[in-house]
Coordinates of C-alpha atoms and ligand atoms in Angstrom, one line a residue:
X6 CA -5.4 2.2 -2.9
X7 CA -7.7 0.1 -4.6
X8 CA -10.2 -3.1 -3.9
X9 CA -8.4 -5.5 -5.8
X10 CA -7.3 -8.8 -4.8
X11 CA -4.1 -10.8 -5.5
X12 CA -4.2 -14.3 -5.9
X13 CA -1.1 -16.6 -6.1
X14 CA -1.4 -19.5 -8.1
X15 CA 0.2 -23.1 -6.5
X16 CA 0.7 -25.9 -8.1
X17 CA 2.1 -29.2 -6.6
X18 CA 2.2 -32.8 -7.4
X19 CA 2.1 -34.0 -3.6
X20 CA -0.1 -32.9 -0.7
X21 CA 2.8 -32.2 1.8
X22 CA 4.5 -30.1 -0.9
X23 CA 0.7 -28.1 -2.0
X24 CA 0.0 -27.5 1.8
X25 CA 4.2 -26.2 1.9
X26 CA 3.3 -23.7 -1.1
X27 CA 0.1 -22.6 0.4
X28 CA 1.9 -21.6 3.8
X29 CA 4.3 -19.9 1.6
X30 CA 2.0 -18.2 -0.1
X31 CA -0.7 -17.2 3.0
X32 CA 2.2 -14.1 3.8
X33 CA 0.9 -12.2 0.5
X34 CA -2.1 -13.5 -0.8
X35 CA -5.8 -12.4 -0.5
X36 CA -6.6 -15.6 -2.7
X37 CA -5.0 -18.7 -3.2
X38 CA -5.7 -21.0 -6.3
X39 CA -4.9 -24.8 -5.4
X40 CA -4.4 -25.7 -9.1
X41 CA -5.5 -29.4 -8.5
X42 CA -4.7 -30.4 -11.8
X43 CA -1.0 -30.6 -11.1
X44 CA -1.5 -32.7 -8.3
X45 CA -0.7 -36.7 -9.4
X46 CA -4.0 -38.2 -6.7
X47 CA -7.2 -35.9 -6.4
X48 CA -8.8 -38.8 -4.5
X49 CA -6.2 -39.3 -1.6
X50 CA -8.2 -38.8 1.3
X51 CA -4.9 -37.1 3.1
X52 CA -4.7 -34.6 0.5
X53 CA -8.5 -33.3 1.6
X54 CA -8.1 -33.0 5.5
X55 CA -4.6 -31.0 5.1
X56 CA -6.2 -28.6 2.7
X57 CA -9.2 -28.2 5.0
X58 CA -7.2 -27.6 8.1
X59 CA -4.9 -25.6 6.4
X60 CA -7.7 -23.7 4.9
X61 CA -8.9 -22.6 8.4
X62 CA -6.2 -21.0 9.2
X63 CA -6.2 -18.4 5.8
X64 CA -7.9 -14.9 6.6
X65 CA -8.3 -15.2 2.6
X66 CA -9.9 -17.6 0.2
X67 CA -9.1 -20.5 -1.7
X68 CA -10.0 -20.9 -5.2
X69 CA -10.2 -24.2 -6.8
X70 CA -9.4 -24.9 -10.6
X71 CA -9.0 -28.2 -12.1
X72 CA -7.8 -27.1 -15.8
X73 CA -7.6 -30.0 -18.5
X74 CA -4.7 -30.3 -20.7
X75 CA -6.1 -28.5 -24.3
X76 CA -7.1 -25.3 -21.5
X77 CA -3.0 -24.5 -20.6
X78 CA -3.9 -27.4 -17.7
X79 CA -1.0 -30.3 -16.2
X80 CA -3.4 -32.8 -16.8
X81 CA -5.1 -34.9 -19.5
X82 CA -8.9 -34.9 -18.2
X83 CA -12.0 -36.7 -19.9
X84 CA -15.1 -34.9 -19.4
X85 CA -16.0 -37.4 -17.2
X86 CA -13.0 -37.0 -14.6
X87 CA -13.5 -33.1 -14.4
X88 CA -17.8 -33.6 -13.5
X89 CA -16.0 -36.4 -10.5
X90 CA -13.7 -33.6 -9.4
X91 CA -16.1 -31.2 -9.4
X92 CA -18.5 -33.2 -8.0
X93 CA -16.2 -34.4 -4.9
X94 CA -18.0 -33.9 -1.6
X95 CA -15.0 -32.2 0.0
X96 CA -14.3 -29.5 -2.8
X97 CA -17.4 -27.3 -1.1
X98 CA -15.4 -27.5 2.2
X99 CA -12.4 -26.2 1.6
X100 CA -12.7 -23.8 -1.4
X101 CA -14.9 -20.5 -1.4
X102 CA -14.2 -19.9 -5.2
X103 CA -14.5 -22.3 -8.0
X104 CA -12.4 -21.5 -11.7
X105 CA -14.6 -23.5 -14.0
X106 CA -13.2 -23.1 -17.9
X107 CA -15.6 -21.9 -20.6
X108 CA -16.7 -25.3 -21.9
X109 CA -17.5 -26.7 -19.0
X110 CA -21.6 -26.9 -18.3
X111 CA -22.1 -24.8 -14.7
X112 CA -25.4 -26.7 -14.1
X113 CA -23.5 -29.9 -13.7
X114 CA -22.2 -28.3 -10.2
X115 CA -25.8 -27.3 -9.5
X116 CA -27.8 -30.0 -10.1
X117 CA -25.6 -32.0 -7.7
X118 CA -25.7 -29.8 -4.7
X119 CA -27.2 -26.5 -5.2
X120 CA -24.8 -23.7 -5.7
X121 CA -22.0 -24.2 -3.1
X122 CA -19.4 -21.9 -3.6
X123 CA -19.3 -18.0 -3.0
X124 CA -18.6 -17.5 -6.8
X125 CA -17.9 -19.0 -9.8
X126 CA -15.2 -17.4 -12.1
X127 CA -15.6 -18.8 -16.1
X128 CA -12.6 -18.6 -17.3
X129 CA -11.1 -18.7 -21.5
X130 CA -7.7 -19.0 -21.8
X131 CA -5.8 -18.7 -25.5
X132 CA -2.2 -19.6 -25.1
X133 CA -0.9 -18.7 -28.8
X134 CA -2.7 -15.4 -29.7
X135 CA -5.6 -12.7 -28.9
X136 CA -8.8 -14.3 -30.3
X137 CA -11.1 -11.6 -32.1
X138 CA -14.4 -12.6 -30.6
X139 CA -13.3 -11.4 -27.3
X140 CA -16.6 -9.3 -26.5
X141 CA -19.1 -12.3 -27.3
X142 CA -17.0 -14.5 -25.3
X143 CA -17.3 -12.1 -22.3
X144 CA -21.0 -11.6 -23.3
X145 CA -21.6 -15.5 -22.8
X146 CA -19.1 -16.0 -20.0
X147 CA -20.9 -13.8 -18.0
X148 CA -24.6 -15.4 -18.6
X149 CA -23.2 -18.1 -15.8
X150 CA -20.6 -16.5 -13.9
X151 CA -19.9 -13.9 -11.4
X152 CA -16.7 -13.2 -12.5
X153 CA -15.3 -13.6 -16.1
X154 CA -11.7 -14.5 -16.6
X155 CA -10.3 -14.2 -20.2
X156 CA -6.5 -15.2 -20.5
X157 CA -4.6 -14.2 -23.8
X158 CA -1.1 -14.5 -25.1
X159 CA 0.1 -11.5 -26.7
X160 CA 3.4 -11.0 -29.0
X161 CA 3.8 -7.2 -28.8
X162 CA 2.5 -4.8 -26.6
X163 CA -0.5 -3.7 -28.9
X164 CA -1.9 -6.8 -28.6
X165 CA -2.9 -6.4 -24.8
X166 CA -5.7 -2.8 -26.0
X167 CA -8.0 -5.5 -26.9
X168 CA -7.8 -6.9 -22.9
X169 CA -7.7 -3.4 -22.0
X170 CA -11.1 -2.5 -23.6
X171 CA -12.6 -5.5 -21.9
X172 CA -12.1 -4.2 -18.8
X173 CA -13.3 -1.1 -19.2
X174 CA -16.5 -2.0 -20.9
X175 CA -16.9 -5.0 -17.9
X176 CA -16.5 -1.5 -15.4
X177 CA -19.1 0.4 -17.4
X178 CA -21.5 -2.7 -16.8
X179 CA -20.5 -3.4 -13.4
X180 CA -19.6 -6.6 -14.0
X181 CA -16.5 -8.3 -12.7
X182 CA -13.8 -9.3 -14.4
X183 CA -10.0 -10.6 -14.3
X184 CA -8.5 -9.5 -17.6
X185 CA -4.9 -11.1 -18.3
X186 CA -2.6 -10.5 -21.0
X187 CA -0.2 -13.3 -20.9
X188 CA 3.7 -13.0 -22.0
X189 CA 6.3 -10.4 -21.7
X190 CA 4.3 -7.9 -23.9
X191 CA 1.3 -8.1 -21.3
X192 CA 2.9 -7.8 -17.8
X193 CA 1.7 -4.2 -17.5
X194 CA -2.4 -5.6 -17.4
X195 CA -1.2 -7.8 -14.7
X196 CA 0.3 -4.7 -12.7
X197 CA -2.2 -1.9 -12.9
X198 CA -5.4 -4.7 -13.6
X199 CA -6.2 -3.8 -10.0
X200 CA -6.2 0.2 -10.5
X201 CA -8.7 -0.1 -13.0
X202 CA -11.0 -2.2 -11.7
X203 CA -9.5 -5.7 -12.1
X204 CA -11.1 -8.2 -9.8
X205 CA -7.9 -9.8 -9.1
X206 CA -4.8 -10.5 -10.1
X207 CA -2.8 -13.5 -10.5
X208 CA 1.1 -14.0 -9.1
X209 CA 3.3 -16.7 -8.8
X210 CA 4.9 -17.2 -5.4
X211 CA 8.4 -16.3 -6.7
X212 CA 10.5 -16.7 -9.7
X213 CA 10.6 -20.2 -11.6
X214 CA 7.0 -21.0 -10.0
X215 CA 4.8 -19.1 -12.8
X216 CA 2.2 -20.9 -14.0
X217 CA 1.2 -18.8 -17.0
X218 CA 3.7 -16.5 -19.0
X219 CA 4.2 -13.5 -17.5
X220 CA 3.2 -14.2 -14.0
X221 CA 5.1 -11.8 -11.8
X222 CA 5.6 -12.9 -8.4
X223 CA 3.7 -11.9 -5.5
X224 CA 6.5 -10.7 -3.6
X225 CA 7.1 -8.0 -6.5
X226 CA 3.7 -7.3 -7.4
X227 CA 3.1 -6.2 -4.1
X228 CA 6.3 -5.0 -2.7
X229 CA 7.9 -3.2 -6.3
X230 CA 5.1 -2.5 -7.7
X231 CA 2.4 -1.3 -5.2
X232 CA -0.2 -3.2 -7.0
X233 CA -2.9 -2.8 -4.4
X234 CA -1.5 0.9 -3.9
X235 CA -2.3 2.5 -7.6
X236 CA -5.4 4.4 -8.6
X237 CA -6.7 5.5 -11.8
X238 CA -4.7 8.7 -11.1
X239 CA -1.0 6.7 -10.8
X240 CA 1.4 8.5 -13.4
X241 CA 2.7 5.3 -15.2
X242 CA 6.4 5.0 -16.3
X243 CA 8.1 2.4 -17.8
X244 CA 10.9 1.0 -19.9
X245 CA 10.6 0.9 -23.6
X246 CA 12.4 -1.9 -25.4
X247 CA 12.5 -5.5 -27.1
X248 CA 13.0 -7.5 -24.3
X249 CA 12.2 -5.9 -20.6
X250 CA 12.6 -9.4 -18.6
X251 CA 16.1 -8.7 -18.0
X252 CA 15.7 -4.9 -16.6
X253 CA 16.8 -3.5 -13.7
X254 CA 14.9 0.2 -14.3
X255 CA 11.2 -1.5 -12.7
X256 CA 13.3 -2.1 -9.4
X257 CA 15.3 1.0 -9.6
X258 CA 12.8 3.4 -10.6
X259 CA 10.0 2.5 -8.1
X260 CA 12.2 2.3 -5.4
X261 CA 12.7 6.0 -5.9
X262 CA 9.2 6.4 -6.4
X263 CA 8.4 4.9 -3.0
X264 CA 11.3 6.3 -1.4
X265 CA 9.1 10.1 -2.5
X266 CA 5.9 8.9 -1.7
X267 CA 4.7 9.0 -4.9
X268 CA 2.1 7.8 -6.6
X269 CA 3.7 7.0 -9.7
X270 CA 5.0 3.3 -11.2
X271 CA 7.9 2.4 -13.3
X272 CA 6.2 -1.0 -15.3
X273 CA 7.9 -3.4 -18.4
X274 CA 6.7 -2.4 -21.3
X275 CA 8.0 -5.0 -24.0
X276 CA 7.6 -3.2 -27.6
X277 CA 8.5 -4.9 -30.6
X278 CA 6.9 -2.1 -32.9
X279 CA 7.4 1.0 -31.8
X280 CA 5.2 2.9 -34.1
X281 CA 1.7 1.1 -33.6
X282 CA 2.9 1.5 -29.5
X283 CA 3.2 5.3 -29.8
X284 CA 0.1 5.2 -32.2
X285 CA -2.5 3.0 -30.3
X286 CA -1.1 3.7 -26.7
X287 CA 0.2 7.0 -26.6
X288 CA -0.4 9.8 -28.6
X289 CA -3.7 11.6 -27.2
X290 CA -4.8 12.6 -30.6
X291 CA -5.0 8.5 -31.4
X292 CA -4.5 6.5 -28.8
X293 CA -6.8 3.6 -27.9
X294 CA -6.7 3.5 -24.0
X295 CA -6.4 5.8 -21.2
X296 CA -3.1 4.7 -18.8
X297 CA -1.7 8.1 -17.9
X298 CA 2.0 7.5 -19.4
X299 CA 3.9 10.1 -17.9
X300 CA 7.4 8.8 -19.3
X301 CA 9.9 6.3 -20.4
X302 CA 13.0 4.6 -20.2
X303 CA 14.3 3.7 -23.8
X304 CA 16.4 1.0 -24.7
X305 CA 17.6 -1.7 -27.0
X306 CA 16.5 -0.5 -30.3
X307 CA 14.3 2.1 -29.6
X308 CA 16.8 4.8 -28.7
X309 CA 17.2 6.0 -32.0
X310 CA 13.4 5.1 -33.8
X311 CA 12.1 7.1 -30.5
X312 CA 13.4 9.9 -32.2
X313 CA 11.1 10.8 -35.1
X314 CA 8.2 10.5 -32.4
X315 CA 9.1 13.5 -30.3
X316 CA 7.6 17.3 -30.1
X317 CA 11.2 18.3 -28.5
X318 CA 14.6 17.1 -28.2
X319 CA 17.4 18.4 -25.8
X320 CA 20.8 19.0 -27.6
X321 CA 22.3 16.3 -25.6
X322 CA 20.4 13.6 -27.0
X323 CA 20.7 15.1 -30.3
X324 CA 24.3 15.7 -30.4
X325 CA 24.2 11.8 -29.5
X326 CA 21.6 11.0 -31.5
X327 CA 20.1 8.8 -29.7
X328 CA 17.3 9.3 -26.8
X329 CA 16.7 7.4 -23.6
X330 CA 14.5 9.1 -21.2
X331 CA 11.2 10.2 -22.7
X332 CA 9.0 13.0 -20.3
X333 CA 5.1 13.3 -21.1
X334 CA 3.9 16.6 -20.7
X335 CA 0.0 17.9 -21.7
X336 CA 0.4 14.6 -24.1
X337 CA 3.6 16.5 -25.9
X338 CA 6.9 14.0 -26.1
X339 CA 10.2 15.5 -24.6
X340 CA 13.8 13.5 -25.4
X341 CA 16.6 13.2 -23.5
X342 CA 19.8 11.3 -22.9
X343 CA 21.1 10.6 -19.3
X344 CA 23.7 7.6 -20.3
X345 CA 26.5 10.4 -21.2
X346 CA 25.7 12.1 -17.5
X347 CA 25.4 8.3 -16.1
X348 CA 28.5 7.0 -17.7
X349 CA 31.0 10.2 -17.0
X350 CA 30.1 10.5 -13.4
X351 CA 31.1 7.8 -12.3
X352 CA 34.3 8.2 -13.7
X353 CA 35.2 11.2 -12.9
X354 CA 34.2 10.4 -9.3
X355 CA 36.9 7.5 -9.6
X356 CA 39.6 8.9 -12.2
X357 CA 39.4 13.0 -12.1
X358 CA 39.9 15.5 -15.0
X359 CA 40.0 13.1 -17.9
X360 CA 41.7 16.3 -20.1
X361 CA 43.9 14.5 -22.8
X362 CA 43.8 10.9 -21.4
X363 CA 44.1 8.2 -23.8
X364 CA 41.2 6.0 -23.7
X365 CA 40.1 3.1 -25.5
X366 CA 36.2 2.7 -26.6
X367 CA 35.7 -1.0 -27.3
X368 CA 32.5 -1.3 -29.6
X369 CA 30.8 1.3 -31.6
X370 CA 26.7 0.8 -30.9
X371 CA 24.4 3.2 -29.4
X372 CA 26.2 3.2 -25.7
X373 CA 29.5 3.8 -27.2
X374 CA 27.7 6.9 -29.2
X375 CA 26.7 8.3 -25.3
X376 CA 30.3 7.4 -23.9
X377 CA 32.2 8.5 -26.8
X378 CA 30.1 12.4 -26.5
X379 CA 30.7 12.7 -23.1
X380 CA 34.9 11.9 -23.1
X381 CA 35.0 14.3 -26.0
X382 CA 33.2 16.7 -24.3
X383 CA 36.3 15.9 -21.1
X384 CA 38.8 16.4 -23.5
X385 CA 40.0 12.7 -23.5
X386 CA 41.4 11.4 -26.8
X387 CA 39.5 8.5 -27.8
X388 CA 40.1 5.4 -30.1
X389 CA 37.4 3.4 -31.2
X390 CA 37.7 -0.1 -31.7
X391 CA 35.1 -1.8 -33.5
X392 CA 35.2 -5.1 -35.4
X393 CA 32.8 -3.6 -38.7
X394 CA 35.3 -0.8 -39.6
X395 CA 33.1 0.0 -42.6
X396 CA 30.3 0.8 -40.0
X397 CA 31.6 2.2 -37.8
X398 CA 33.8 4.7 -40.1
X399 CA 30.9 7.8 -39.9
X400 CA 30.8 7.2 -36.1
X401 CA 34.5 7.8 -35.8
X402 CA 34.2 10.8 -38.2
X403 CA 30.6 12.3 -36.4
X404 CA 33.1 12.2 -33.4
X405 CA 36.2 13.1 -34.2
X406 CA 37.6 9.9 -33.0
X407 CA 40.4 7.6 -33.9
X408 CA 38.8 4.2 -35.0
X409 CA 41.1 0.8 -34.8
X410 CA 39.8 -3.0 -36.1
X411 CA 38.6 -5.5 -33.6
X412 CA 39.4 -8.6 -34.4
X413 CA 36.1 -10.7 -34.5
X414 CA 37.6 -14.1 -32.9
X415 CA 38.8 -14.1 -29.3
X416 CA 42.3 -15.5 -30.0
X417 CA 42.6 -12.6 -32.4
X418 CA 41.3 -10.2 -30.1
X419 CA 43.6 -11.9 -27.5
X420 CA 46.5 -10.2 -29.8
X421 CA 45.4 -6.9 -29.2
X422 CA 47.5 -4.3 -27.6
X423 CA 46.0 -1.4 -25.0
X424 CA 49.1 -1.2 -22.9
X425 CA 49.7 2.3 -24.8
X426 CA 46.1 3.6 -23.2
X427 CA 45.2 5.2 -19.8
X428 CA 41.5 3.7 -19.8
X429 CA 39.9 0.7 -21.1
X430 CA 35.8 1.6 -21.6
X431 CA 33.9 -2.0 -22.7
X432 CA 30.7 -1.2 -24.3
X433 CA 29.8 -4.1 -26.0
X434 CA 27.9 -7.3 -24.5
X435 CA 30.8 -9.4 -24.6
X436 CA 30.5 -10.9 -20.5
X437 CA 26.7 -10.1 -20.4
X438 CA 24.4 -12.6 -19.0
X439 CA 22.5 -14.4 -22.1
X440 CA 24.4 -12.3 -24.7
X441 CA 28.2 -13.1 -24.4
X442 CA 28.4 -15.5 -21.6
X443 CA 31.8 -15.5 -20.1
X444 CA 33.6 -13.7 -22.5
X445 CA 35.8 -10.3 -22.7
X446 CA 37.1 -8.0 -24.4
X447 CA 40.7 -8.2 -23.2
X448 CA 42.5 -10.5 -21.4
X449 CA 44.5 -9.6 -17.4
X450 CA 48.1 -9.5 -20.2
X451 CA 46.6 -7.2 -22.3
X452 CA 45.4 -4.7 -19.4
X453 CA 48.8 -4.0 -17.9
X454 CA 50.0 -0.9 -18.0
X455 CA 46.0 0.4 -17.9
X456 CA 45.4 2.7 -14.9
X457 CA 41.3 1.9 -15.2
X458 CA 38.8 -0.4 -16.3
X459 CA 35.2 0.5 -17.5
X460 CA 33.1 -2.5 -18.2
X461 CA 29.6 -0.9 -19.3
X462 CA 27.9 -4.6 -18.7
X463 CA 25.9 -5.1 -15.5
X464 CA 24.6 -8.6 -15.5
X465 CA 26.9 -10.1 -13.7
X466 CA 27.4 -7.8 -11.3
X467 CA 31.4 -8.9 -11.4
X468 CA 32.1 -9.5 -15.4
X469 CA 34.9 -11.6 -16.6
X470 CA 36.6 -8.1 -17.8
X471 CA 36.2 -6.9 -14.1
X472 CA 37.9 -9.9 -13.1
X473 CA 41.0 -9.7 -15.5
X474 CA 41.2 -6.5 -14.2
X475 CA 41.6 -7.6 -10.7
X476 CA 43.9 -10.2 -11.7
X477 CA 46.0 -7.5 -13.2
X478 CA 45.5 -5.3 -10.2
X479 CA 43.4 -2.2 -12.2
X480 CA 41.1 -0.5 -11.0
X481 CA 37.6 -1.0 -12.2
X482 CA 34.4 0.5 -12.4
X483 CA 31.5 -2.2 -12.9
X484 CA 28.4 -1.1 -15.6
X485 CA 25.9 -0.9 -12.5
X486 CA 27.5 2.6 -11.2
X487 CA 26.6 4.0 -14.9
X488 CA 23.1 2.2 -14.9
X489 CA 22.1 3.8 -11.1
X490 CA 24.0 7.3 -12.2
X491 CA 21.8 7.5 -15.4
X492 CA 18.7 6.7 -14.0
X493 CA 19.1 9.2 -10.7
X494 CA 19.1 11.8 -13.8
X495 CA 16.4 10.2 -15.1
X496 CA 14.4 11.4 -12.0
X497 CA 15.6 14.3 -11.9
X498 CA 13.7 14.9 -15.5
X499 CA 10.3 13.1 -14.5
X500 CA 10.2 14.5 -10.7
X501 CA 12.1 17.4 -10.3
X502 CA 13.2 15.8 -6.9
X503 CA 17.0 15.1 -6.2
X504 CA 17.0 10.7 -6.3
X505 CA 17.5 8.7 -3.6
X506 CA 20.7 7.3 -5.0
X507 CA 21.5 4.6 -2.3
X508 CA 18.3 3.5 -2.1
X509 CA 18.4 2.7 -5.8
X510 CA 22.0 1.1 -6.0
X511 CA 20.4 -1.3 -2.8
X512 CA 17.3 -2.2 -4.6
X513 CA 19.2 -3.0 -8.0
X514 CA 22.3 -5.1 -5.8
X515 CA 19.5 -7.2 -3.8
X516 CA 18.2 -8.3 -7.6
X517 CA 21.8 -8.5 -8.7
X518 CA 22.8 -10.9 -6.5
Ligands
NAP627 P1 24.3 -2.0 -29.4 O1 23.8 -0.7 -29.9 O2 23.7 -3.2 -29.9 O3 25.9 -2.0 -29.6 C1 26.7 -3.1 -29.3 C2 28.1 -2.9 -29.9 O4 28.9 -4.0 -29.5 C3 28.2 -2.8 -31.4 O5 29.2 -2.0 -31.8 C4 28.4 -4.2 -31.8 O6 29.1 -4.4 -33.0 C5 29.4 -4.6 -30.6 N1 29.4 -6.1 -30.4 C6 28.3 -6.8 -30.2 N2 28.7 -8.1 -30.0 C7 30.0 -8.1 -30.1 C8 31.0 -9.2 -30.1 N3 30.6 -10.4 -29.8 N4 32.3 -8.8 -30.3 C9 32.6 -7.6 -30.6 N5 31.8 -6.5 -30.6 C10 30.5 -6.8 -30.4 O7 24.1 -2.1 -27.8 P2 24.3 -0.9 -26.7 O8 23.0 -0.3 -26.4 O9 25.4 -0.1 -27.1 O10 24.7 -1.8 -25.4 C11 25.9 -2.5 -25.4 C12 26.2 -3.0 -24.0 O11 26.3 -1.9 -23.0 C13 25.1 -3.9 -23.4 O12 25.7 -5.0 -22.7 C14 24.3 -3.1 -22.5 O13 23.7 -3.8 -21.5 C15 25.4 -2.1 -21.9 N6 24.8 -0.9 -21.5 C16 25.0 -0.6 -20.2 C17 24.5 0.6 -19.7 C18 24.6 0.9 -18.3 O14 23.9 1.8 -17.8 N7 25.5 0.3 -17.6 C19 23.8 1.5 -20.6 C20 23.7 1.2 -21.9 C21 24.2 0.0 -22.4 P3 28.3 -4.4 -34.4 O15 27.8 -3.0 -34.6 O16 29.3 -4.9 -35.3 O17 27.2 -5.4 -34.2

């Protein structure tokens, strides 16, 4: 447990709809910013006596900001409009906190009325990078706040130490201080902010109603993540790839970290380059900050570059060659691969002894390496269709696989013929959300005669293979059963405890759908 608040940020251009959002967001928030600068009349007399009889009702506070334009505000505001705003007689009424932006002179706030509100945050925002003067802007920020509020866009995740530092030099002062690292790179700050020391932290009352990259929503801060639960001593997981905004893992893995009790979270951590990560943020002998990285999920492209940073890899992952599941232990790196245990499970729950079947592996990338180790390890015979046969030719061999051509256009691939195959196994994006919208591999014709379908993707939850499948009345096993199958090993590694399997199916549907 920590002292740390969360704030949900609102941001409306009519009254009735701000005092809607503010009801909304009164079930989860210890603070709520009124962002006024979205809202089209901050003179409509209305607008002020529904905020202050809403405000009555909130066991929290309200915070007011009124951001300009060049700031990452909705509004363009002379100098002159923002001293009116804050200068308006009802502001004191209905808002305990006040968000006034770096440039703006505090004294202006005095000098009308005495010092009104509980506390001033100063807040510097930087939408398109991390600024290198960040410790003199703190230093000065702080001369005329109580709290400081520095707001940064980061592209990779190395760019969020800087933030990191900030708040652990504003701890060592005692001063207070809401450090946030903006974008998919700097979600973790936003998640365990509060563990360390963080002030607050900001959340948007659900998805589409962000209003700064990489707001997570309240709902999830508090209910996935345990924000307000973590400690300095929370063991942090997380998964390790190019783009995390898509995962499942955050809501799988910490649904089996609640369901133990454990104080332990499964965070995004969006890596672009791996080597400065493991570097700056994880190796004891050079790492930058402190966060207690107990393990990680790996994915898209990591799971081989993981590889050459690890004291130990099980013969599994090697055989693959490729690692997904990373275990800290005494700072030392342990690999392993659960997608061949996650993928075969499944189908030997639904199938039985796969011992000479005839099974078709469309695509050759680093699922198909997992998939195509753990049928040969069954004893199915496998035939690899890939549509780079030059690429794909030392796979086949590594393997000891058959390897056919796949044609690259969909009325070519239309032409193809698996009627001579027991299993169909999918494992490239073609049907994923945002990758290969719509498409698949094979058409319902070229499924008869198939006794199974295996369609690796998972976003949808019913792919268009899935439903030529259906319309050719196969069986089918959807990519989710492998995703919940490989992380309950997953577990297994970190914890030592037996997962709470349908506990994390649930928690990855509900998101699903
Ligand atoms: P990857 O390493 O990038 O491999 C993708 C493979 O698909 C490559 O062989 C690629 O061919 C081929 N491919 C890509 N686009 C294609 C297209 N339009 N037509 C034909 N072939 C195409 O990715 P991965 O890690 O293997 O992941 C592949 C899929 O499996 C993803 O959708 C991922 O979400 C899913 N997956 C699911 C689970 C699960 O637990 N359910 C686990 C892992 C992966 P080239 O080499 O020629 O580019």
């Amino acid at each position: 447990m920590n002292n740390g608040k969360i704030c949900v940020s609102v941001c409306a251009e009519t009254a009735d709809e701000l005092i809607s959002q503010i009801k909304h967001a009164e079930e989860s928030a210890d603070v709520i910013e009124i962002r006024f600068d979205c809202l089209k009349d901050v003179e409509e007399e209305n607008l002020w006596t529904l905020i202050g009889k809403t405000s009555k009702s909130f066991k929290g506070k309200l915070l007011a900001t009124y951001r300009p334009l060049e700031q990452g505000g909705k509004k363009n505001l002379s100098q002159t409009e923002r001293e009116k705003f804050w200068k308006h007689a009802r502001i004191f009424e209905v808002a305990a906190l006040a968000d006034l932006e770096q440039d703006f002179d505090i004294e202006i706030i005095y000098s009308f009325r005495g010092r009104m509100f509980e506390r001033i945050i100063k807040s510097f925002h930087d939408f398109s990078k991390v600024p290198e003067n960040l410790d003199n802007l703190c230093e000065n920020l702080s001369k005329t706040a109580d709290i400081i509020k520095i707001a940064v866009q980061t592209s990779d995740i190395t760019d969020s130490i800087a933030i990191w530092k900030l708040l652990e030099k504003a701890k060592a002062e005692n001063k207070k201080i809401i450090p946030i690292a903006m974008g998919e790179s700097g979600k973790w700050t936003r998640i365990l902010g509060l563990a360390h020391g963080a002030f607050m932290t900001y959340a948007s009352l659900g998805s589409g109603n962000e209003t700064a990259p990489g707001q997570i929503s309240a709902k999830d801060l508090i209910e996935v993540y345990r924000a307000k639960e973590l400690d300095e001593n929370t063991n942090v997981y997380g998964i390790l790839g190019s783009n995390t905004s898509v995962s499942m893992s955050p809501y799988i893995h910490n649904e089996a970290f609640k369901f133990h009790k454990l104080n332990s979270v499964f965070v995004p951590l969006q890596v672009h380059n791996l080597d400065e990560f493991i570097k700056r943020m994880v190796k004891p002998e050079t790492r930058e900050i402190e966060l207690n990285f107990k393990g990680f999920s790996v994915t898209i492209p990591h799971k081989q570059a993981i590889i050459k940073h690890l004291d130990f890899i099980d013969e599994t992952a090697k055989a693959i060659g490729a690692v997904n599941t990373v275990k800290i232990v005494d700072g030392k790196l342990y690999g392993y691969n659960t997608d061949a245990q996650g993928f075969i499970e499944p189908l030997l729950n639904s199938y039985g002894d796969l011992q000479r079947t005839k099974i078709a592996v469309i695509g050759a990338g680093g699922a198909a390496r997992a998939c195509v180790y753990a049928l040969r390890q069954q004893g199915a015979k496998v035939t690899v269709f890939a549509r780079d046969l030059e690429k794909s030719k030392s796979f086949a061999e590594e393997f000891a696989v058959d390897l056919q051509e796949l044609p690259k256009t969909k009325n070519q691939r239309s032409k193809t013929d698996f009627s001579d195959f027991d299993i169909l196994v999918n494992t490239t994006p073609l049907g994923m959300k945002g990758k290969g919208d719509g498409e698949t591999p094979a058409a319902a014709e070229q499924l008869k005669g198939l006794h199974l379908v295996y369609d690796l993707v998972y976003i949808p939850f019913q792919t268009p293979l899935m439903t030529e499948a259906d319309k050719s009345e196969i069986p089918k096993i959807g990519g989710l059963a492998m995703l919940i199958a490989q992380a309950v090993e997953q577990q297994k590694i970190w914890t030592g405890l037996a997962a709470p399997m349908k506990e994390m199916s649930r928690a990855a549907l509900e998101r699903l759908r």
